[in-house]
Amino acid sequence: NEGQHPVWTVMNQSGVPVAAQPPAQEGFTISRRYYTRAGQEVNPEQIRQNDLMVAVITGEALARDETQQALVVDLLPAGLEIENARLAHGESTTEIAWLPELTETLHTEIRDDRFVAALDLAAGAERRKFTLAYLARAVTPGVYRQPAVFVEDMYKPWQFGRGALGTVKVD
């Protein structure tokens, strides 16, 4: 700058982290577990091709005094596909008796590569926890990275929670 006035500059960066990001709790907690339809926990590193599992996502908003609209995103690893509960041999998540009461969602999307749900979490201790579930089928043998399940406040993205990364092995 050879002039008399300051020069302003702005720089934006984007990219993919080099190292795996650890679990985080910045206003939310979140985790995902897999179960058989009978309710037995499944080790994701010991799945057989064509196994149908129930993915259960649990979490909680840590701020008790404010209403939040949260977005939950669970990216699927390669090798798994979401099974439409209405088409899974007459099964649906409401027919799996061992499931706890599921949280009502404002919006749910079952995409090819992810499960997405929007939640309205009211202020007060009794409405801050959430439980979601969907069916996933092991379709392609191999060893895959399991992305972390993620939740964030849609209007305050600095409030978020990230689960642990993992490995899925389909035999």
Short mmCIF file of C-alpha atoms in Angstrom, two decimals:
data_model
loop_
_atom_site.label_atom_id
_atom_site.label_comp_id
_atom_site.label_asym_id
_atom_site.label_seq_id
_atom_site.Cartn_x
_atom_site.Cartn_y
_atom_site.Cartn_z
CA ASN A 1 0.00 0.00 0.00
CA GLU A 2 1.64 3.19 -1.14
CA GLY A 3 -1.40 5.40 -0.46
CA GLN A 4 -2.44 7.38 2.62
CA HIS A 5 -5.42 5.19 3.57
CA PRO A 6 -5.46 1.68 5.00
CA VAL A 7 -6.22 -1.23 2.69
CA TRP A 8 -8.59 -3.89 3.95
CA THR A 9 -8.29 -7.50 2.94
CA VAL A 10 -10.41 -10.54 3.62
CA MET A 11 -9.29 -14.14 3.37
CA ASN A 12 -11.50 -17.25 3.43
CA GLN A 13 -10.14 -20.76 3.80
CA SER A 14 -11.88 -24.06 3.33
CA GLY A 15 -10.72 -27.62 3.17
CA VAL A 16 -10.73 -31.02 4.75
CA PRO A 17 -8.92 -31.54 8.07
CA VAL A 18 -5.67 -33.51 7.76
CA ALA A 19 -6.26 -35.44 10.98
CA ALA A 20 -9.46 -37.02 12.21
CA GLN A 21 -11.43 -34.66 14.42
CA PRO A 22 -12.05 -35.89 17.97
CA PRO A 23 -15.51 -35.98 19.55
CA ALA A 24 -16.67 -32.52 20.68
CA GLN A 25 -19.28 -31.12 23.06
CA GLU A 26 -19.86 -27.44 22.36
CA GLY A 27 -23.45 -27.14 23.56
CA PHE A 28 -24.63 -30.65 22.58
CA THR A 29 -23.77 -34.27 23.27
CA ILE A 30 -24.43 -36.93 20.62
CA SER A 31 -23.66 -40.59 19.96
CA ARG A 32 -24.75 -43.40 17.65
CA ARG A 33 -24.97 -47.13 18.30
CA TYR A 34 -26.08 -50.02 16.13
CA TYR A 35 -28.43 -52.77 17.31
CA THR A 36 -30.08 -55.87 15.89
CA ARG A 37 -33.83 -55.71 15.42
CA ALA A 38 -34.05 -57.75 18.64
CA GLY A 39 -32.22 -55.01 20.57
CA GLN A 40 -28.74 -56.54 20.95
CA GLU A 41 -25.86 -54.11 20.42
CA VAL A 42 -23.86 -54.73 17.22
CA ASN A 43 -20.11 -54.21 16.90
CA PRO A 44 -19.79 -52.23 13.62
CA GLU A 45 -16.48 -53.99 12.92
CA GLN A 46 -18.24 -57.39 12.77
CA ILE A 47 -21.14 -56.95 10.35
CA ARG A 48 -22.12 -59.49 7.73
CA GLN A 49 -23.41 -58.61 4.29
CA ASN A 50 -27.23 -58.22 4.27
CA ASP A 51 -27.44 -57.64 8.07
CA LEU A 52 -30.24 -55.22 8.90
CA MET A 53 -29.41 -53.00 11.87
CA VAL A 54 -31.16 -50.29 13.85
CA ALA A 55 -29.02 -47.16 14.17
CA VAL A 56 -29.97 -45.29 17.35
CA ILE A 57 -28.81 -41.69 17.80
CA THR A 58 -29.03 -40.17 21.27
CA GLY A 59 -28.07 -36.71 22.40
CA GLU A 60 -28.82 -33.74 24.57
CA ALA A 61 -28.76 -29.96 24.33
CA LEU A 62 -26.69 -28.73 27.27
CA ALA A 63 -28.15 -25.19 27.49
CA ARG A 64 -31.30 -25.58 29.61
CA ASP A 65 -32.73 -22.08 29.38
CA GLU A 66 -33.24 -21.63 25.65
CA THR A 67 -35.30 -23.20 22.88
CA GLN A 68 -33.13 -24.55 20.08
CA GLN A 69 -33.73 -25.85 16.60
CA ALA A 70 -31.16 -28.54 16.02
CA LEU A 71 -30.06 -30.35 12.89
CA VAL A 72 -28.79 -33.91 13.28
CA VAL A 73 -26.72 -35.37 10.42
CA ASP A 74 -25.49 -38.96 10.37
CA LEU A 75 -23.29 -39.70 7.35
CA LEU A 76 -23.24 -43.36 6.36
CA PRO A 77 -20.01 -45.17 5.65
CA ALA A 78 -19.65 -46.83 2.27
CA GLY A 79 -20.98 -50.37 2.54
CA LEU A 80 -24.19 -49.40 4.38
CA GLU A 81 -27.48 -48.15 2.97
CA ILE A 82 -30.48 -46.74 4.80
CA GLU A 83 -33.46 -49.03 4.53
CA ASN A 84 -36.87 -47.39 4.20
CA ALA A 85 -38.70 -48.60 7.31
CA ARG A 86 -42.01 -48.74 5.46
CA LEU A 87 -40.57 -51.14 2.89
CA ALA A 88 -38.43 -53.38 5.11
CA HIS A 89 -40.49 -56.58 4.98
CA GLY A 90 -43.37 -54.95 6.85
CA GLU A 91 -41.07 -53.79 9.65
CA SER A 92 -41.06 -50.24 10.90
CA THR A 93 -39.31 -48.50 13.77
CA THR A 94 -42.63 -48.35 15.64
CA GLU A 95 -42.78 -52.17 15.59
CA ILE A 96 -39.39 -52.58 17.31
CA ALA A 97 -40.65 -52.77 20.90
CA TRP A 98 -37.31 -52.34 22.70
CA LEU A 99 -36.70 -48.86 21.27
CA PRO A 100 -37.15 -46.01 23.74
CA GLU A 101 -39.66 -43.31 22.86
CA LEU A 102 -38.37 -41.54 19.76
CA THR A 103 -38.22 -37.76 19.53
CA GLU A 104 -40.70 -36.11 17.21
CA THR A 105 -38.91 -34.39 14.34
CA LEU A 106 -39.82 -31.27 12.40
CA HIS A 107 -38.31 -32.78 9.26
CA THR A 108 -36.58 -36.05 8.38
CA GLU A 109 -34.67 -36.97 5.24
CA ILE A 110 -33.41 -40.39 4.28
CA ARG A 111 -30.79 -39.76 1.62
CA ASP A 112 -28.43 -42.13 -0.19
CA ASP A 113 -25.50 -41.21 2.00
CA ARG A 114 -26.99 -39.75 5.20
CA PHE A 115 -29.82 -39.51 7.68
CA VAL A 116 -30.92 -35.94 8.47
CA ALA A 117 -33.41 -34.77 11.10
CA ALA A 118 -34.48 -31.33 12.29
CA LEU A 119 -35.59 -31.06 15.92
CA ASP A 120 -37.28 -28.43 18.03
CA LEU A 121 -35.77 -28.67 21.53
CA ALA A 122 -37.83 -26.66 23.99
CA ALA A 123 -36.37 -24.95 27.05
CA GLY A 124 -36.53 -27.02 30.24
CA ALA A 125 -34.77 -30.19 31.37
CA GLU A 126 -37.41 -32.69 30.19
CA ARG A 127 -37.29 -31.68 26.50
CA ARG A 128 -33.53 -31.33 26.00
CA LYS A 129 -32.74 -35.01 25.31
CA PHE A 130 -33.45 -36.62 21.96
CA THR A 131 -33.48 -40.15 20.51
CA LEU A 132 -33.72 -40.93 16.79
CA ALA A 133 -33.55 -44.24 14.93
CA TYR A 134 -33.39 -45.59 11.40
CA LEU A 135 -32.73 -48.93 9.72
CA ALA A 136 -29.44 -49.56 7.88
CA ARG A 137 -28.45 -52.58 5.82
CA ALA A 138 -24.92 -53.84 5.17
CA VAL A 139 -24.69 -54.19 1.39
CA THR A 140 -21.05 -54.09 0.23
CA PRO A 141 -18.20 -56.10 1.81
CA GLY A 142 -15.14 -54.15 2.85
CA VAL A 143 -13.59 -52.04 5.59
CA TYR A 144 -14.83 -48.44 5.76
CA ARG A 145 -14.41 -45.30 7.85
CA GLN A 146 -17.51 -44.41 9.86
CA PRO A 147 -18.02 -40.63 9.83
CA ALA A 148 -18.97 -39.00 13.11
CA VAL A 149 -22.62 -38.25 13.82
CA PHE A 150 -23.11 -34.48 14.16
CA VAL A 151 -25.64 -32.07 15.67
CA GLU A 152 -25.73 -28.27 15.58
CA ASP A 153 -28.09 -25.46 16.43
CA MET A 154 -29.37 -24.24 13.06
CA TYR A 155 -29.20 -20.60 14.12
CA LYS A 156 -26.14 -20.74 16.42
CA PRO A 157 -23.67 -23.02 14.60
CA TRP A 158 -21.03 -22.50 17.30
CA GLN A 159 -23.25 -24.74 19.47
CA PHE A 160 -22.66 -28.26 18.21
CA GLY A 161 -21.76 -31.79 19.15
CA ARG A 162 -19.71 -34.36 17.25
CA GLY A 163 -19.55 -38.07 17.99
CA ALA A 164 -16.61 -40.38 17.55
CA LEU A 165 -15.23 -41.60 14.22
CA GLY A 166 -15.16 -45.33 13.78
CA THR A 167 -14.61 -48.27 11.48
CA VAL A 168 -17.22 -50.47 9.82
CA LYS A 169 -16.28 -53.90 8.50
CA VAL A 170 -18.75 -55.79 6.33
CA ASP A 171 -17.92 -59.46 5.64
#
